[in-house]
Amino acid sequence: MTEHNAPAAGGASIAATPPGSTTSRGRSVLLFLRDVLVIVVAALVISFLIKTFLIRSFYIPSESMQDTLLVNDRIIVNQLVPDVVEIERGDVVVFRDPGGWLPALPETPQAPLAAAGDWVLSLIGLSASDSDEHLVKRVIGLPGDRIVCCNDLGQLSINGVPLDEPYVLLPAGTTDVAGQDFQEDVPEGTLWVMGDNRYDSSDSRFNGVVPIADVVGRAFVISWPIDRWQWIDSYPIVFDGVERAE
């Protein structure tokens, strides 16, 4: 007599879990997590390389470049300047303090977690915690240039060519673009830089020239706040008539 298995209660059949299915699902989760980790690490490495060799962010801590740059504007800097791309007159450059330009700032202790977070963000260019160690000015004179100020119209001249500088912010009723007379020859390997807010800028008039080796890069765009987003003009037309010094 043939034996038959009794059906499960209620007529429902019971399907056995295929062997190894749990292991397969666990392996899929691990592969997914591995892929996510690879993507995150790759993004961090790419961001680090971009920040190190191509572009990085700085914020503006002072009023010396008004109205071109305002306090707390965030700018993006092209770090291919000057090693790959030459500096031109009119470029707005970021440079390390050559010494004595910035006052000594007291160290402000950070909580360990905040310091670690800032360090990570700085690696990928999202933090600009060292902005207070850098300066932002406009390049006026290149190596070999003779800078003279000011003529009867209050203009600054380069190699005998007077400039009409639309980017300069002057006090009401003032036409003299420097506030003082001077004549300087720019040595090789250095730049003569000035702030656009000429009457509120400690620049080459007071601190001397800037070694090109100290230049971090050229600022080319205001990235923040959103309503300030714009390209930073180098005003090449201002310097069109100025010949390169020999």
PDB file of N, CA, C and O in Angstrom, residues 7-78:
ATOM      1  N   PRO A   7      -1.068  16.587   3.956  1.00  0.00           N
ATOM      2  CA  PRO A   7      -0.907  18.010   3.605  1.00  0.00           C
ATOM      3  C   PRO A   7      -0.786  18.864   4.842  1.00  0.00           C
ATOM      4  O   PRO A   7      -1.258  18.511   5.900  1.00  0.00           O
ATOM      5  N   ALA A   8      -0.178  20.011   4.655  1.00  0.00           N
ATOM      6  CA  ALA A   8      -0.037  20.949   5.781  1.00  0.00           C
ATOM      7  C   ALA A   8      -1.395  21.469   6.159  1.00  0.00           C
ATOM      8  O   ALA A   8      -2.327  21.497   5.367  1.00  0.00           O
ATOM      9  N   ALA A   9      -1.502  21.894   7.399  1.00  0.00           N
ATOM     10  CA  ALA A   9      -2.769  22.385   7.915  1.00  0.00           C
ATOM     11  C   ALA A   9      -3.270  23.523   7.047  1.00  0.00           C
ATOM     12  O   ALA A   9      -2.522  24.417   6.671  1.00  0.00           O
ATOM     13  N   GLY A  10      -4.581  23.483   6.756  1.00  0.00           N
ATOM     14  CA  GLY A  10      -5.195  24.539   5.959  1.00  0.00           C
ATOM     15  C   GLY A  10      -4.901  24.385   4.486  1.00  0.00           C
ATOM     16  O   GLY A  10      -5.241  25.241   3.689  1.00  0.00           O
ATOM     17  N   GLY A  11      -4.263  23.321   4.069  1.00  0.00           N
ATOM     18  CA  GLY A  11      -4.000  23.082   2.665  1.00  0.00           C
ATOM     19  C   GLY A  11      -2.805  23.839   2.124  1.00  0.00           C
ATOM     20  O   GLY A  11      -2.518  23.774   0.946  1.00  0.00           O
ATOM     21  N   ALA A  12      -2.100  24.605   2.948  1.00  0.00           N
ATOM     22  CA  ALA A  12      -0.957  25.385   2.469  1.00  0.00           C
ATOM     23  C   ALA A  12       0.254  24.492   2.370  1.00  0.00           C
ATOM     24  O   ALA A  12       0.482  23.653   3.220  1.00  0.00           O
ATOM     25  N   SER A  13       1.028  24.687   1.288  1.00  0.00           N
ATOM     26  CA  SER A  13       2.261  23.924   1.123  1.00  0.00           C
ATOM     27  C   SER A  13       3.422  24.711   1.690  1.00  0.00           C
ATOM     28  O   SER A  13       3.418  25.934   1.656  1.00  0.00           O
ATOM     29  N   ILE A  14       4.416  24.065   2.185  1.00  0.00           N
ATOM     30  CA  ILE A  14       5.589  24.703   2.784  1.00  0.00           C
ATOM     31  C   ILE A  14       6.764  24.535   1.842  1.00  0.00           C
ATOM     32  O   ILE A  14       7.154  23.425   1.526  1.00  0.00           O
ATOM     33  N   ALA A  15       7.317  25.695   1.356  1.00  0.00           N
ATOM     34  CA  ALA A  15       8.461  25.656   0.443  1.00  0.00           C
ATOM     35  C   ALA A  15       9.741  25.787   1.262  1.00  0.00           C
ATOM     36  O   ALA A  15       9.876  26.708   2.057  1.00  0.00           O
ATOM     37  N   ALA A  16      10.620  24.929   1.038  1.00  0.00           N
ATOM     38  CA  ALA A  16      11.889  24.958   1.762  1.00  0.00           C
ATOM     39  C   ALA A  16      12.771  26.076   1.219  1.00  0.00           C
ATOM     40  O   ALA A  16      12.767  26.348   0.024  1.00  0.00           O
ATOM     41  N   THR A  17      13.496  26.796   2.107  1.00  0.00           N
ATOM     42  CA  THR A  17      14.430  27.854   1.694  1.00  0.00           C
ATOM     43  C   THR A  17      15.594  27.214   0.975  1.00  0.00           C
ATOM     44  O   THR A  17      16.227  26.304   1.510  1.00  0.00           O
ATOM     45  N   PRO A  18      15.875  27.685  -0.262  1.00  0.00           N
ATOM     46  CA  PRO A  18      16.985  27.083  -1.012  1.00  0.00           C
ATOM     47  C   PRO A  18      18.284  27.233  -0.251  1.00  0.00           C
ATOM     48  O   PRO A  18      18.558  28.286   0.324  1.00  0.00           O
ATOM     49  N   PRO A  19      19.069  26.217  -0.242  1.00  0.00           N
ATOM     50  CA  PRO A  19      20.342  26.292   0.480  1.00  0.00           C
ATOM     51  C   PRO A  19      21.224  27.402  -0.093  1.00  0.00           C
ATOM     52  O   PRO A  19      21.309  27.594  -1.300  1.00  0.00           O
ATOM     53  N   GLY A  20      21.853  28.156   0.772  1.00  0.00           N
ATOM     54  CA  GLY A  20      22.796  29.180   0.341  1.00  0.00           C
ATOM     55  C   GLY A  20      22.184  30.525   0.018  1.00  0.00           C
ATOM     56  O   GLY A  20      22.900  31.471  -0.282  1.00  0.00           O
ATOM     57  N   SER A  21      20.809  30.657   0.062  1.00  0.00           N
ATOM     58  CA  SER A  21      20.201  31.938  -0.323  1.00  0.00           C
ATOM     59  C   SER A  21      20.546  33.044   0.681  1.00  0.00           C
ATOM     60  O   SER A  21      20.764  34.193   0.313  1.00  0.00           O
ATOM     61  N   THR A  22      20.582  32.698   1.961  1.00  0.00           N
ATOM     62  CA  THR A  22      20.930  33.697   2.978  1.00  0.00           C
ATOM     63  C   THR A  22      22.356  34.180   2.785  1.00  0.00           C
ATOM     64  O   THR A  22      22.654  35.374   2.866  1.00  0.00           O
ATOM     65  N   THR A  23      23.235  33.245   2.490  1.00  0.00           N
ATOM     66  CA  THR A  23      24.632  33.609   2.241  1.00  0.00           C
ATOM     67  C   THR A  23      24.747  34.513   1.025  1.00  0.00           C
ATOM     68  O   THR A  23      25.517  35.478   1.003  1.00  0.00           O
ATOM     69  N   SER A  24      23.938  34.220  -0.010  1.00  0.00           N
ATOM     70  CA  SER A  24      23.970  35.026  -1.240  1.00  0.00           C
ATOM     71  C   SER A  24      23.515  36.455  -0.975  1.00  0.00           C
ATOM     72  O   SER A  24      24.122  37.416  -1.460  1.00  0.00           O
ATOM     73  N   ARG A  25      22.442  36.598  -0.182  1.00  0.00           N
ATOM     74  CA  ARG A  25      21.969  37.943   0.146  1.00  0.00           C
ATOM     75  C   ARG A  25      23.013  38.706   0.955  1.00  0.00           C
ATOM     76  O   ARG A  25      23.242  39.902   0.746  1.00  0.00           O
ATOM     77  N   GLY A  26      23.666  38.050   1.890  1.00  0.00           N
ATOM     78  CA  GLY A  26      24.708  38.698   2.686  1.00  0.00           C
ATOM     79  C   GLY A  26      25.876  39.157   1.827  1.00  0.00           C
ATOM     80  O   GLY A  26      26.408  40.246   2.011  1.00  0.00           O
ATOM     81  N   ARG A  27      26.212  38.281   0.838  1.00  0.00           N
ATOM     82  CA  ARG A  27      27.315  38.657  -0.057  1.00  0.00           C
ATOM     83  C   ARG A  27      26.938  39.871  -0.891  1.00  0.00           C
ATOM     84  O   ARG A  27      27.763  40.752  -1.142  1.00  0.00           O
ATOM     85  N   SER A  28      25.687  39.967  -1.332  1.00  0.00           N
ATOM     86  CA  SER A  28      25.231  41.108  -2.136  1.00  0.00           C
ATOM     87  C   SER A  28      25.312  42.407  -1.343  1.00  0.00           C
ATOM     88  O   SER A  28      25.709  43.449  -1.863  1.00  0.00           O
ATOM     89  N   VAL A  29      24.921  42.345  -0.078  1.00  0.00           N
ATOM     90  CA  VAL A  29      25.004  43.534   0.773  1.00  0.00           C
ATOM     91  C   VAL A  29      26.449  43.974   0.935  1.00  0.00           C
ATOM     92  O   VAL A  29      26.778  45.168   0.839  1.00  0.00           O
ATOM     93  N   LEU A  30      27.339  43.020   1.152  1.00  0.00           N
ATOM     94  CA  LEU A  30      28.753  43.357   1.310  1.00  0.00           C
ATOM     95  C   LEU A  30      29.324  43.972   0.036  1.00  0.00           C
ATOM     96  O   LEU A  30      30.097  44.933   0.077  1.00  0.00           O
ATOM     97  N   LEU A  31      28.923  43.417  -1.126  1.00  0.00           N
ATOM     98  CA  LEU A  31      29.392  43.972  -2.396  1.00  0.00           C
ATOM     99  C   LEU A  31      28.882  45.394  -2.594  1.00  0.00           C
ATOM    100  O   LEU A  31      29.604  46.266  -3.092  1.00  0.00           O
ATOM    101  N   PHE A  32      27.611  45.624  -2.204  1.00  0.00           N
ATOM    102  CA  PHE A  32      27.041  46.971  -2.321  1.00  0.00           C
ATOM    103  C   PHE A  32      27.805  47.957  -1.438  1.00  0.00           C
ATOM    104  O   PHE A  32      28.177  49.055  -1.883  1.00  0.00           O
ATOM    105  N   LEU A  33      28.066  47.547  -0.190  1.00  0.00           N
ATOM    106  CA  LEU A  33      28.802  48.421   0.720  1.00  0.00           C
ATOM    107  C   LEU A  33      30.222  48.677   0.215  1.00  0.00           C
ATOM    108  O   LEU A  33      30.745  49.789   0.337  1.00  0.00           O
ATOM    109  N   ARG A  34      30.822  47.625  -0.362  1.00  0.00           N
ATOM    110  CA  ARG A  34      32.167  47.808  -0.918  1.00  0.00           C
ATOM    111  C   ARG A  34      32.150  48.830  -2.049  1.00  0.00           C
ATOM    112  O   ARG A  34      33.021  49.705  -2.145  1.00  0.00           O
ATOM    113  N   ASP A  35      31.145  48.744  -2.937  1.00  0.00           N
ATOM    114  CA  ASP A  35      31.058  49.676  -4.066  1.00  0.00           C
ATOM    115  C   ASP A  35      30.848  51.109  -3.582  1.00  0.00           C
ATOM    116  O   ASP A  35      31.435  52.052  -4.122  1.00  0.00           O
ATOM    117  N   VAL A  36      29.997  51.267  -2.545  1.00  0.00           N
ATOM    118  CA  VAL A  36      29.771  52.598  -1.986  1.00  0.00           C
ATOM    119  C   VAL A  36      31.072  53.156  -1.421  1.00  0.00           C
ATOM    120  O   VAL A  36      31.412  54.324  -1.633  1.00  0.00           O
ATOM    121  N   LEU A  37      31.826  52.315  -0.697  1.00  0.00           N
ATOM    122  CA  LEU A  37      33.085  52.753  -0.107  1.00  0.00           C
ATOM    123  C   LEU A  37      34.079  53.155  -1.196  1.00  0.00           C
ATOM    124  O   LEU A  37      34.764  54.185  -1.085  1.00  0.00           O
ATOM    125  N   VAL A  38      34.149  52.380  -2.269  1.00  0.00           N
ATOM    126  CA  VAL A  38      35.060  52.691  -3.376  1.00  0.00           C
ATOM    127  C   VAL A  38      34.692  54.030  -4.001  1.00  0.00           C
ATOM    128  O   VAL A  38      35.557  54.860  -4.304  1.00  0.00           O
ATOM    129  N   ILE A  39      33.380  54.268  -4.197  1.00  0.00           N
ATOM    130  CA  ILE A  39      32.923  55.522  -4.803  1.00  0.00           C
ATOM    131  C   ILE A  39      33.282  56.712  -3.909  1.00  0.00           C
ATOM    132  O   ILE A  39      33.768  57.739  -4.382  1.00  0.00           O
ATOM    133  N   VAL A  40      33.036  56.565  -2.602  1.00  0.00           N
ATOM    134  CA  VAL A  40      33.336  57.654  -1.665  1.00  0.00           C
ATOM    135  C   VAL A  40      34.830  57.946  -1.642  1.00  0.00           C
ATOM    136  O   VAL A  40      35.265  59.109  -1.709  1.00  0.00           O
ATOM    137  N   VAL A  41      35.643  56.898  -1.556  1.00  0.00           N
ATOM    138  CA  VAL A  41      37.098  57.089  -1.524  1.00  0.00           C
ATOM    139  C   VAL A  41      37.581  57.726  -2.820  1.00  0.00           C
ATOM    140  O   VAL A  41      38.415  58.650  -2.811  1.00  0.00           O
ATOM    141  N   ALA A  42      37.054  57.263  -3.962  1.00  0.00           N
ATOM    142  CA  ALA A  42      37.451  57.832  -5.253  1.00  0.00           C
ATOM    143  C   ALA A  42      37.074  59.308  -5.333  1.00  0.00           C
ATOM    144  O   ALA A  42      37.857  60.136  -5.815  1.00  0.00           O
ATOM    145  N   ALA A  43      35.871  59.636  -4.838  1.00  0.00           N
ATOM    146  CA  ALA A  43      35.441  61.037  -4.857  1.00  0.00           C
ATOM    147  C   ALA A  43      36.349  61.899  -3.988  1.00  0.00           C
ATOM    148  O   ALA A  43      36.708  63.023  -4.366  1.00  0.00           O
ATOM    149  N   LEU A  44      36.733  61.385  -2.821  1.00  0.00           N
ATOM    150  CA  LEU A  44      37.620  62.131  -1.933  1.00  0.00           C
ATOM    151  C   LEU A  44      39.001  62.325  -2.568  1.00  0.00           C
ATOM    152  O   LEU A  44      39.593  63.404  -2.491  1.00  0.00           O
ATOM    153  N   VAL A  45      39.515  61.271  -3.203  1.00  0.00           N
ATOM    154  CA  VAL A  45      40.835  61.364  -3.839  1.00  0.00           C
ATOM    155  C   VAL A  45      40.793  62.371  -4.985  1.00  0.00           C
ATOM    156  O   VAL A  45      41.681  63.209  -5.129  1.00  0.00           O
ATOM    157  N   ILE A  46      39.734  62.299  -5.810  1.00  0.00           N
ATOM    158  CA  ILE A  46      39.608  63.232  -6.932  1.00  0.00           C
ATOM    159  C   ILE A  46      39.488  64.665  -6.419  1.00  0.00           C
ATOM    160  O   ILE A  46      40.124  65.582  -6.933  1.00  0.00           O
ATOM    161  N   SER A  47      38.668  64.862  -5.375  1.00  0.00           N
ATOM    162  CA  SER A  47      38.513  66.192  -4.796  1.00  0.00           C
ATOM    163  C   SER A  47      39.840  66.701  -4.236  1.00  0.00           C
ATOM    164  O   SER A  47      40.184  67.877  -4.388  1.00  0.00           O
ATOM    165  N   PHE A  48      40.583  65.808  -3.585  1.00  0.00           N
ATOM    166  CA  PHE A  48      41.882  66.199  -3.036  1.00  0.00           C
ATOM    167  C   PHE A  48      42.843  66.615  -4.145  1.00  0.00           C
ATOM    168  O   PHE A  48      43.545  67.625  -4.032  1.00  0.00           O
ATOM    169  N   LEU A  49      42.867  65.852  -5.242  1.00  0.00           N
ATOM    170  CA  LEU A  49      43.762  66.177  -6.357  1.00  0.00           C
ATOM    171  C   LEU A  49      43.368  67.498  -7.012  1.00  0.00           C
ATOM    172  O   LEU A  49      44.231  68.315  -7.359  1.00  0.00           O
ATOM    173  N   ILE A  50      42.051  67.704  -7.172  1.00  0.00           N
ATOM    174  CA  ILE A  50      41.583  68.965  -7.757  1.00  0.00           C
ATOM    175  C   ILE A  50      41.984  70.129  -6.861  1.00  0.00           C
ATOM    176  O   ILE A  50      42.489  71.153  -7.318  1.00  0.00           O
ATOM    177  N   LYS A  51      41.760  69.967  -5.549  1.00  0.00           N
ATOM    178  CA  LYS A  51      42.081  71.032  -4.602  1.00  0.00           C
ATOM    179  C   LYS A  51      43.577  71.291  -4.560  1.00  0.00           C
ATOM    180  O   LYS A  51      44.038  72.423  -4.452  1.00  0.00           O
ATOM    181  N   THR A  52      44.379  70.238  -4.675  1.00  0.00           N
ATOM    182  CA  THR A  52      45.819  70.382  -4.567  1.00  0.00           C
ATOM    183  C   THR A  52      46.433  70.992  -5.818  1.00  0.00           C
ATOM    184  O   THR A  52      47.338  71.831  -5.731  1.00  0.00           O
ATOM    185  N   PHE A  53      45.934  70.603  -6.986  1.00  0.00           N
ATOM    186  CA  PHE A  53      46.610  70.984  -8.221  1.00  0.00           C
ATOM    187  C   PHE A  53      45.807  71.924  -9.129  1.00  0.00           C
ATOM    188  O   PHE A  53      46.393  72.581  -9.990  1.00  0.00           O
ATOM    189  N   LEU A  54      44.502  72.000  -8.971  1.00  0.00           N
ATOM    190  CA  LEU A  54      43.711  72.773  -9.926  1.00  0.00           C
ATOM    191  C   LEU A  54      43.043  73.989  -9.304  1.00  0.00           C
ATOM    192  O   LEU A  54      43.391  75.123  -9.617  1.00  0.00           O
ATOM    193  N   ILE A  55      42.058  73.774  -8.440  1.00  0.00           N
ATOM    194  CA  ILE A  55      41.325  74.893  -7.872  1.00  0.00           C
ATOM    195  C   ILE A  55      41.131  74.689  -6.380  1.00  0.00           C
ATOM    196  O   ILE A  55      41.191  73.567  -5.881  1.00  0.00           O
ATOM    197  N   ARG A  56      40.903  75.800  -5.690  1.00  0.00           N
ATOM    198  CA  ARG A  56      40.525  75.714  -4.284  1.00  0.00           C
ATOM    199  C   ARG A  56      39.743  76.963  -3.905  1.00  0.00           C
ATOM    200  O   ARG A  56      39.673  77.931  -4.682  1.00  0.00           O
ATOM    201  N   SER A  57      39.176  76.932  -2.723  1.00  0.00           N
ATOM    202  CA  SER A  57      38.292  78.008  -2.286  1.00  0.00           C
ATOM    203  C   SER A  57      38.949  78.852  -1.198  1.00  0.00           C
ATOM    204  O   SER A  57      39.699  78.341  -0.359  1.00  0.00           O
ATOM    205  N   PHE A  58      38.658  80.157  -1.230  1.00  0.00           N
ATOM    206  CA  PHE A  58      39.066  81.088  -0.176  1.00  0.00           C
ATOM    207  C   PHE A  58      37.892  82.010   0.129  1.00  0.00           C
ATOM    208  O   PHE A  58      37.021  82.205  -0.728  1.00  0.00           O
ATOM    209  N   TYR A  59      37.875  82.564   1.336  1.00  0.00           N
ATOM    210  CA  TYR A  59      36.878  83.594   1.616  1.00  0.00           C
ATOM    211  C   TYR A  59      37.596  84.918   1.833  1.00  0.00           C
ATOM    212  O   TYR A  59      38.798  84.971   2.117  1.00  0.00           O
ATOM    213  N   ILE A  60      36.859  86.014   1.678  1.00  0.00           N
ATOM    214  CA  ILE A  60      37.423  87.354   1.762  1.00  0.00           C
ATOM    215  C   ILE A  60      37.217  87.888   3.179  1.00  0.00           C
ATOM    216  O   ILE A  60      36.076  88.097   3.606  1.00  0.00           O
ATOM    217  N   PRO A  61      38.307  88.149   3.943  1.00  0.00           N
ATOM    218  CA  PRO A  61      38.157  88.582   5.329  1.00  0.00           C
ATOM    219  C   PRO A  61      38.172  90.091   5.530  1.00  0.00           C
ATOM    220  O   PRO A  61      37.917  90.558   6.638  1.00  0.00           O
ATOM    221  N   SER A  62      38.504  90.872   4.479  1.00  0.00           N
ATOM    222  CA  SER A  62      38.655  92.315   4.678  1.00  0.00           C
ATOM    223  C   SER A  62      37.995  93.103   3.560  1.00  0.00           C
ATOM    224  O   SER A  62      37.501  92.528   2.583  1.00  0.00           O
ATOM    225  N   GLU A  63      38.035  94.435   3.693  1.00  0.00           N
ATOM    226  CA  GLU A  63      37.380  95.322   2.725  1.00  0.00           C
ATOM    227  C   GLU A  63      38.335  95.862   1.673  1.00  0.00           C
ATOM    228  O   GLU A  63      37.962  96.727   0.883  1.00  0.00           O
ATOM    229  N   SER A  64      39.554  95.355   1.610  1.00  0.00           N
ATOM    230  CA  SER A  64      40.574  95.970   0.757  1.00  0.00           C
ATOM    231  C   SER A  64      40.315  95.805  -0.737  1.00  0.00           C
ATOM    232  O   SER A  64      40.919  96.515  -1.542  1.00  0.00           O
ATOM    233  N   MET A  65      39.421  94.881  -1.119  1.00  0.00           N
ATOM    234  CA  MET A  65      39.143  94.669  -2.547  1.00  0.00           C
ATOM    235  C   MET A  65      37.741  95.113  -2.945  1.00  0.00           C
ATOM    236  O   MET A  65      37.252  94.772  -4.022  1.00  0.00           O
ATOM    237  N   GLN A  66      37.063  95.862  -2.086  1.00  0.00           N
ATOM    238  CA  GLN A  66      35.750  96.376  -2.462  1.00  0.00           C
ATOM    239  C   GLN A  66      35.904  97.356  -3.624  1.00  0.00           C
ATOM    240  O   GLN A  66      36.915  98.048  -3.741  1.00  0.00           O
ATOM    241  N   ASP A  67      34.897  97.445  -4.496  1.00  0.00           N
ATOM    242  CA  ASP A  67      33.653  96.709  -4.503  1.00  0.00           C
ATOM    243  C   ASP A  67      33.724  95.440  -5.348  1.00  0.00           C
ATOM    244  O   ASP A  67      32.699  94.786  -5.593  1.00  0.00           O
ATOM    245  N   THR A  68      34.914  95.085  -5.791  1.00  0.00           N
ATOM    246  CA  THR A  68      35.067  93.852  -6.572  1.00  0.00           C
ATOM    247  C   THR A  68      34.744  92.640  -5.720  1.00  0.00           C
ATOM    248  O   THR A  68      33.990  91.749  -6.126  1.00  0.00           O
ATOM    249  N   LEU A  69      35.320  92.593  -4.518  1.00  0.00           N
ATOM    250  CA  LEU A  69      35.086  91.504  -3.576  1.00  0.00           C
ATOM    251  C   LEU A  69      34.642  92.090  -2.245  1.00  0.00           C
ATOM    252  O   LEU A  69      35.249  93.046  -1.751  1.00  0.00           O
ATOM    253  N   LEU A  70      33.600  91.502  -1.679  1.00  0.00           N
ATOM    254  CA  LEU A  70      33.066  91.971  -0.410  1.00  0.00           C
ATOM    255  C   LEU A  70      33.474  91.021   0.714  1.00  0.00           C
ATOM    256  O   LEU A  70      33.805  89.857   0.471  1.00  0.00           O
ATOM    257  N   VAL A  71      33.414  91.525   1.932  1.00  0.00           N
ATOM    258  CA  VAL A  71      33.744  90.706   3.092  1.00  0.00           C
ATOM    259  C   VAL A  71      32.845  89.470   3.129  1.00  0.00           C
ATOM    260  O   VAL A  71      31.630  89.563   2.940  1.00  0.00           O
ATOM    261  N   ASN A  72      33.468  88.315   3.330  1.00  0.00           N
ATOM    262  CA  ASN A  72      32.820  87.004   3.407  1.00  0.00           C
ATOM    263  C   ASN A  72      32.399  86.442   2.053  1.00  0.00           C
ATOM    264  O   ASN A  72      31.780  85.377   2.000  1.00  0.00           O
ATOM    265  N   ASP A  73      32.729  87.125   0.950  1.00  0.00           N
ATOM    266  CA  ASP A  73      32.594  86.468  -0.353  1.00  0.00           C
ATOM    267  C   ASP A  73      33.488  85.237  -0.354  1.00  0.00           C
ATOM    268  O   ASP A  73      34.577  85.228   0.249  1.00  0.00           O
ATOM    269  N   ARG A  74      33.046  84.198  -1.034  1.00  0.00           N
ATOM    270  CA  ARG A  74      33.894  83.021  -1.229  1.00  0.00           C
ATOM    271  C   ARG A  74      34.298  82.971  -2.696  1.00  0.00           C
ATOM    272  O   ARG A  74      33.462  83.100  -3.581  1.00  0.00           O
ATOM    273  N   ILE A  75      35.593  82.817  -2.933  1.00  0.00           N
ATOM    274  CA  ILE A  75      36.101  82.836  -4.297  1.00  0.00           C
ATOM    275  C   ILE A  75      36.744  81.500  -4.650  1.00  0.00           C
ATOM    276  O   ILE A  75      37.201  80.764  -3.773  1.00  0.00           O
ATOM    277  N   ILE A  76      36.758  81.190  -5.945  1.00  0.00           N
ATOM    278  CA  ILE A  76      37.437  80.001  -6.442  1.00  0.00           C
ATOM    279  C   ILE A  76      38.715  80.456  -7.146  1.00  0.00           C
ATOM    280  O   ILE A  76      38.699  81.381  -7.951  1.00  0.00           O
ATOM    281  N   VAL A  77      39.804  79.780  -6.827  1.00  0.00           N
ATOM    282  CA  VAL A  77      41.129  80.190  -7.302  1.00  0.00           C
ATOM    283  C   VAL A  77      41.708  79.121  -8.222  1.00  0.00           C
ATOM    284  O   VAL A  77      41.694  77.930  -7.903  1.00  0.00           O
ATOM    285  N   ASN A  78      42.195  79.570  -9.369  1.00  0.00           N
ATOM    286  CA  ASN A  78      42.859  78.695 -10.337  1.00  0.00           C
ATOM    287  C   ASN A  78      44.324  78.535  -9.942  1.00  0.00           C
ATOM    288  O   ASN A  78      45.115  79.469 -10.057  1.00  0.00           O
TER     289      ASN A  78
END
